[in-house]
Tab-separated table of C-alpha atoms and ligand atoms in Angstrom:
chain	number	residue	atom	x	y	z
Q	1105	UNK	CA	120.793	-156.896	74.477
Q	1106	UNK	CA	119.191	-154.161	72.347
Q	1107	UNK	CA	122.918	-152.376	70.523
Q	1108	UNK	CA	121.140	-149.066	71.707
Q	1109	UNK	CA	121.268	-150.126	75.247
Q	1110	UNK	CA	124.227	-151.593	75.149
Q	1111	UNK	CA	126.057	-147.897	74.298
Q	1112	UNK	CA	124.344	-146.270	77.016
Q	1113	UNK	CA	124.935	-148.721	79.464
Q	1114	UNK	CA	128.467	-147.645	78.821
Q	1115	UNK	CA	127.850	-144.356	78.668
Q	1116	UNK	CA	126.060	-144.454	81.925
Q	1117	UNK	CA	129.400	-146.031	83.737
Q	1118	UNK	CA	131.150	-143.059	82.035
Q	1119	UNK	CA	128.513	-140.577	83.275
Q	1120	UNK	CA	128.441	-142.273	86.797
Q	1121	UNK	CA	132.526	-141.772	87.125
Q	1122	UNK	CA	132.323	-137.946	86.040
Q	1123	UNK	CA	129.390	-137.377	88.607
Q	1124	UNK	CA	131.833	-138.808	91.044
Q	1125	UNK	CA	134.524	-136.859	90.035
Q	1126	UNK	CA	131.990	-133.482	90.829
Q	1127	UNK	CA	131.044	-134.615	94.053
Q	1128	UNK	CA	134.625	-135.080	95.053
Q	1129	UNK	CA	135.563	-131.465	93.604
Q	1130	UNK	CA	132.203	-130.039	95.331
Q	1131	UNK	CA	133.145	-131.855	98.597
Q	1132	UNK	CA	136.693	-130.222	98.654
Q	1133	UNK	CA	134.915	-126.828	98.023
Q	1134	UNK	CA	132.054	-126.829	100.132
Q	1135	UNK	CA	134.819	-127.769	103.203
Q	1136	UNK	CA	136.813	-124.570	102.485
Q	1137	UNK	CA	133.424	-122.587	102.304
Q	1138	UNK	CA	132.498	-124.041	105.837
Q	1139	UNK	CA	135.279	-122.629	107.128
Q	1140	UNK	CA	135.570	-119.561	105.750
Q	1141	UNK	CA	131.903	-119.117	106.821
Q	1142	UNK	CA	132.682	-120.024	110.409
Q	1143	UNK	CA	136.201	-117.066	109.710
Q	1144	UNK	CA	133.555	-114.433	108.606
Q	1145	UNK	CA	131.707	-115.035	111.983
Q	1146	UNK	CA	134.105	-114.830	113.925
Q	1147	UNK	CA	135.518	-111.420	111.830
Q	1148	UNK	CA	131.788	-110.034	112.230
Q	1149	UNK	CA	131.763	-111.032	115.970
Q	1150	UNK	CA	135.319	-109.267	116.151
Q	1151	UNK	CA	133.507	-105.939	114.381
Q	1152	UNK	CA	130.777	-106.257	116.594
Q	1153	UNK	CA	133.018	-106.007	120.526
Q	1154	UNK	CA	134.950	-103.089	118.247
Q	1155	UNK	CA	131.739	-101.471	118.393
Q	1156	UNK	CA	131.153	-102.178	121.921
Q	1157	UNK	CA	133.860	-100.471	122.860
Q	1158	UNK	CA	133.659	-97.420	120.986
Q	1159	UNK	CA	129.972	-96.958	122.066
Q	1160	UNK	CA	131.387	-97.287	125.762
Q	1161	UNK	CA	134.035	-94.919	125.615
Q	1162	UNK	CA	131.478	-92.252	124.437
Q	1163	UNK	CA	129.209	-93.197	127.384
Q	1164	UNK	CA	132.403	-92.652	129.510
Q	1165	UNK	CA	133.480	-89.038	128.182
Q	1166	UNK	CA	129.995	-88.851	128.190
Q	1167	UNK	CA	129.497	-89.019	131.901
Q	1168	UNK	CA	132.846	-87.678	132.727
Q	1169	UNK	CA	131.544	-84.231	131.392
Q	1170	UNK	CA	128.838	-84.778	133.459
Q	1171	UNK	CA	131.022	-85.131	136.247
Q	1172	UNK	CA	133.006	-82.365	135.870
Q	1173	UNK	CA	129.435	-80.081	135.402
Q	1174	UNK	CA	128.469	-81.642	139.140
Q	1175	UNK	CA	132.018	-80.780	140.559
Q	1176	UNK	CA	131.846	-76.873	139.627
Q	1177	UNK	CA	128.128	-76.897	140.220
Q	1178	UNK	CA	129.412	-77.923	144.355
Q	1179	UNK	CA	132.131	-75.777	144.315
Q	1180	UNK	CA	130.096	-72.514	143.190
Q	1181	UNK	CA	127.373	-73.613	145.845
Q	1182	UNK	CA	130.321	-74.110	148.291
Q	1183	UNK	CA	131.290	-70.555	147.958
Q	1184	UNK	CA	127.393	-69.428	147.670
Q	1185	UNK	CA	127.448	-70.694	151.384
Q	1186	UNK	CA	129.977	-68.012	152.508
Q	1187	UNK	CA	127.293	-65.888	151.848
Q	1188	UNK	CA	123.595	-67.155	152.870
Q	1189	UNK	CA	121.896	-65.109	155.510
Q	1190	UNK	CA	119.149	-67.407	156.359
Q	1191	UNK	CA	119.319	-71.322	158.221
Q	1192	UNK	CA	116.903	-72.436	155.344
Q	1193	UNK	CA	118.649	-71.001	152.856
Q	1194	UNK	CA	121.668	-72.468	154.181
Q	1195	UNK	CA	119.865	-75.973	154.613
Q	1196	UNK	CA	119.470	-75.901	150.956
Q	1197	UNK	CA	122.582	-75.418	149.175
Q	1198	UNK	CA	123.787	-78.216	152.042
Q	1199	UNK	CA	121.359	-80.525	150.221
Q	1200	UNK	CA	121.894	-79.323	146.785
Q	1201	UNK	CA	125.625	-80.135	147.437
Q	1202	UNK	CA	125.141	-83.377	149.199
Q	1203	UNK	CA	122.611	-84.512	146.198
Q	1204	UNK	CA	125.393	-83.114	143.534
Q	1205	UNK	CA	128.339	-85.636	145.468
Q	1206	UNK	CA	125.668	-88.561	145.325
Q	1207	UNK	CA	125.281	-88.435	142.038
Q	1208	UNK	CA	129.096	-87.921	141.137
Q	1209	UNK	CA	129.443	-91.109	143.457
Q	1210	UNK	CA	126.858	-92.914	141.228
Q	1211	UNK	CA	128.781	-91.088	138.150
Q	1212	UNK	CA	131.925	-92.716	139.239
Q	1213	UNK	CA	130.826	-96.315	139.695
Q	1214	UNK	CA	129.494	-95.895	136.178
Q	1215	UNK	CA	132.260	-95.726	134.457
Q	1216	UNK	CA	133.799	-97.720	136.737
Q	1217	UNK	CA	131.751	-100.622	135.425
Q	1218	UNK	CA	132.024	-99.281	132.009
Q	1219	UNK	CA	135.663	-99.361	132.005
Q	1220	UNK	CA	135.585	-102.832	133.510
Q	1221	UNK	CA	133.512	-104.128	130.719
Q	1222	UNK	CA	135.643	-102.680	127.655
Q	1223	UNK	CA	138.515	-104.172	129.515
Q	1224	UNK	CA	136.931	-107.885	129.301
Q	1225	UNK	CA	135.572	-106.957	125.561
Q	1226	UNK	CA	139.270	-105.936	124.580
Q	1227	UNK	CA	140.780	-108.692	126.069
Q	1228	UNK	CA	138.371	-111.397	124.134
Q	1229	UNK	CA	139.117	-109.138	121.048
Q	1230	UNK	CA	142.594	-109.569	121.080
Q	1231	UNK	CA	142.069	-113.023	121.673
Q	1232	UNK	CA	139.838	-113.416	118.623
Q	1233	UNK	CA	142.021	-111.537	116.962
Q	1234	UNK	CA	145.366	-113.412	116.985
Q	1235	UNK	CA	142.938	-116.351	116.728
Q	1236	UNK	CA	141.858	-114.978	113.603
Q	1237	UNK	CA	145.448	-113.898	112.038
Q	1238	UNK	CA	146.141	-117.752	112.065
Q	1239	UNK	CA	142.986	-118.653	110.404
Q	1240	UNK	CA	143.709	-116.314	107.733
Q	1241	UNK	CA	146.883	-117.998	107.127
Q	1242	UNK	CA	145.675	-121.265	107.023
Q	1243	UNK	CA	142.507	-120.662	105.031
Q	1244	UNK	CA	144.752	-119.041	102.035
Q	1245	UNK	CA	146.915	-122.503	102.765
Q	1246	UNK	CA	143.945	-124.389	102.225
Q	1247	UNK	CA	142.429	-122.564	100.017
Q	1248	UNK	CA	145.185	-123.211	97.627
Q	1249	UNK	CA	145.497	-126.795	98.274
Q	1250	UNK	CA	141.987	-127.263	97.722
Q	1251	UNK	CA	142.467	-125.396	94.333
Q	1252	UNK	CA	145.357	-128.008	93.189
Q	1253	UNK	CA	143.395	-130.699	94.410
Q	1254	UNK	CA	140.274	-129.535	92.371
Q	1255	UNK	CA	142.467	-128.909	89.385
Q	1256	UNK	CA	144.120	-132.449	89.391
Q	1257	UNK	CA	140.513	-133.865	89.401
Q	1258	UNK	CA	139.428	-131.882	86.921
Q	1259	UNK	CA	142.454	-132.973	84.894
Q	1260	UNK	CA	141.064	-136.241	85.294
Q	1261	UNK	CA	137.873	-135.600	84.501
Q	1262	UNK	CA	137.913	-133.729	81.076
Q	1263	UNK	CA	140.691	-137.302	80.079
Q	1264	UNK	CA	136.844	-138.971	80.303
Q	1265	UNK	CA	134.924	-136.604	79.529
Q	1266	UNK	CA	136.526	-136.663	76.104
Q	1267	UNK	CA	135.964	-140.492	76.036
Q	1268	UNK	CA	132.363	-139.991	77.105
Q	1269	UNK	CA	131.476	-137.100	74.436
Q	1270	UNK	CA	133.120	-139.650	71.291
Q	1271	UNK	CA	130.832	-142.523	72.898
Q	1272	UNK	CA	128.086	-140.005	73.115
Q	1273	UNK	CA	128.489	-139.070	69.197
Q	1274	UNK	CA	127.931	-142.952	68.473
Q	1275	UNK	CA	124.216	-142.817	70.119
Q	1276	UNK	CA	121.490	-141.580	67.769
Q	1277	UNK	CA	120.283	-137.880	68.776
Q	1278	UNK	CA	116.930	-138.663	69.850
Q	1279	UNK	CA	118.160	-141.706	72.030
Q	1280	UNK	CA	121.202	-139.453	73.778
Q	1281	UNK	CA	118.289	-136.937	74.715
Q	1282	UNK	CA	116.153	-139.165	76.153
Q	1283	UNK	CA	118.965	-141.144	77.867
Q	1284	UNK	CA	120.292	-137.387	79.205
Q	1285	UNK	CA	116.946	-136.271	80.419
Q	1286	UNK	CA	116.779	-139.140	82.246
Q	1287	UNK	CA	120.066	-139.415	83.666
Q	1288	UNK	CA	119.231	-135.446	85.326
Q	1289	UNK	CA	115.918	-136.052	86.510
Q	1290	UNK	CA	116.726	-139.500	87.852
Q	1291	UNK	CA	120.354	-138.836	89.931
Q	1292	UNK	CA	122.551	-140.166	87.131
Q	1293	UNK	CA	120.806	-143.332	86.830
Q	1294	UNK	CA	118.612	-143.724	83.382
Q	1295	UNK	CA	119.619	-147.270	81.972
Q	1296	UNK	CA	118.383	-149.770	84.677
Q	1297	UNK	CA	117.951	-153.512	85.153
Q	1298	UNK	CA	114.951	-155.701	85.621
Q	1299	UNK	CA	115.143	-158.287	87.921
Q	1300	UNK	CA	112.356	-161.576	88.534
Q	1301	UNK	CA	109.937	-158.769	86.998
Q	1302	UNK	CA	111.029	-155.941	88.987
Q	1303	UNK	CA	112.450	-152.587	87.851
Q	1304	UNK	CA	115.892	-151.947	89.851
Q	1305	UNK	CA	115.785	-148.197	89.721
Q	1306	UNK	CA	112.462	-147.730	91.148
Q	1307	UNK	CA	111.563	-151.420	92.676
Q	1308	UNK	CA	108.317	-151.824	91.246
Q	1309	UNK	CA	107.208	-154.606	88.977
Q	1310	UNK	CA	106.911	-154.376	85.979
Q	1311	UNK	CA	103.442	-155.714	84.155
Q	1312	UNK	CA	104.007	-159.051	82.433
Q	1313	UNK	CA	103.043	-158.143	78.584
Q	1314	UNK	CA	105.492	-155.555	79.065
Q	1315	UNK	CA	108.560	-157.527	80.579
Q	1316	UNK	CA	107.771	-159.926	77.700
Q	1317	UNK	CA	108.442	-157.019	75.390
Q	1318	UNK	CA	111.773	-156.520	77.646
Q	1319	UNK	CA	112.844	-160.217	77.387
Q	1320	UNK	CA	112.549	-160.104	73.914
Q	1321	UNK	CA	115.290	-156.470	73.940
Q	1322	UNK	CA	114.675	-156.101	70.694
Q	1323	UNK	CA	113.992	-152.511	70.978
Q	1324	UNK	CA	114.225	-149.750	74.280
Q	1325	UNK	CA	111.519	-149.773	76.869
Q	1326	UNK	CA	110.714	-147.801	79.590
Q	1327	UNK	CA	110.200	-148.449	83.105
Q	1328	UNK	CA	105.985	-147.701	83.490
Q	1329	UNK	CA	106.531	-145.872	86.731
Q	1330	UNK	CA	109.790	-144.332	86.659
Q	1331	UNK	CA	110.709	-144.017	83.292
Q	1332	UNK	CA	113.752	-145.388	83.298
Q	1333	UNK	CA	115.559	-147.468	80.326
Q	1334	UNK	CA	115.115	-150.703	80.857
Q	1335	UNK	CA	117.346	-154.160	79.895
Q	1336	UNK	CA	116.847	-157.474	81.240
Q	1337	UNK	CA	119.626	-158.683	83.945
Q	1338	UNK	CA	119.237	-162.906	84.090
Q	1339	UNK	CA	118.122	-164.032	87.341
Q	1340	UNK	CA	120.862	-166.595	87.629
Q	1341	UNK	CA	123.665	-163.120	87.817
Q	1342	UNK	CA	122.016	-162.712	91.229
Q	1343	UNK	CA	122.492	-166.499	92.636
Y	1872	ZN	ZN1	111.081	-148.029	87.168
């Protein structure tokens, strides 16, 4: 095998290991992020309930003020009734009093409805609050665990990153640049084998003349389809 390709396959093994550590760190952190998201959504739901309760309370106070106005109007009409001269006036006052009483009854019912709804909302809110209180503690604990776990992985990663850097120094700069570019574009796999004339990166056939050049192994060649750096994998390996 070409010396440069040998170096790159070694480097690729290490780079894939580094990527695995990164994946592990991201997985640990993303689980925590999901949990935090749910927590924040619950917190927002609690605030929404709190607002609903406050709005209902304002509505209730408004209705009670209207109710008290209505009561004084009725009292006023009741005292007027003592002084009425005609039956027509009397009937009209009587109707006003009846209407007032009806309106009071409606408002009282509305107040009861509002209070019942608020009571139910307050109950849900209290339950949610006690749950989020526990979740907040659990989240803090998980957060520090994730940090610790990630720290350990970072430590392991740092060791092989050092190894990677010293290996990379031995590779010709132009070759390394090409490898790094392919590695990023091709999901970590920049160097792949060719088996039975097929690129093991994209599984497309390599034209015969190109394959013959790869077989010689004297220079670095790329897959014409996916551009990955190719080396020949003997067929006996797979059988
Ligand atoms: Zn390919």
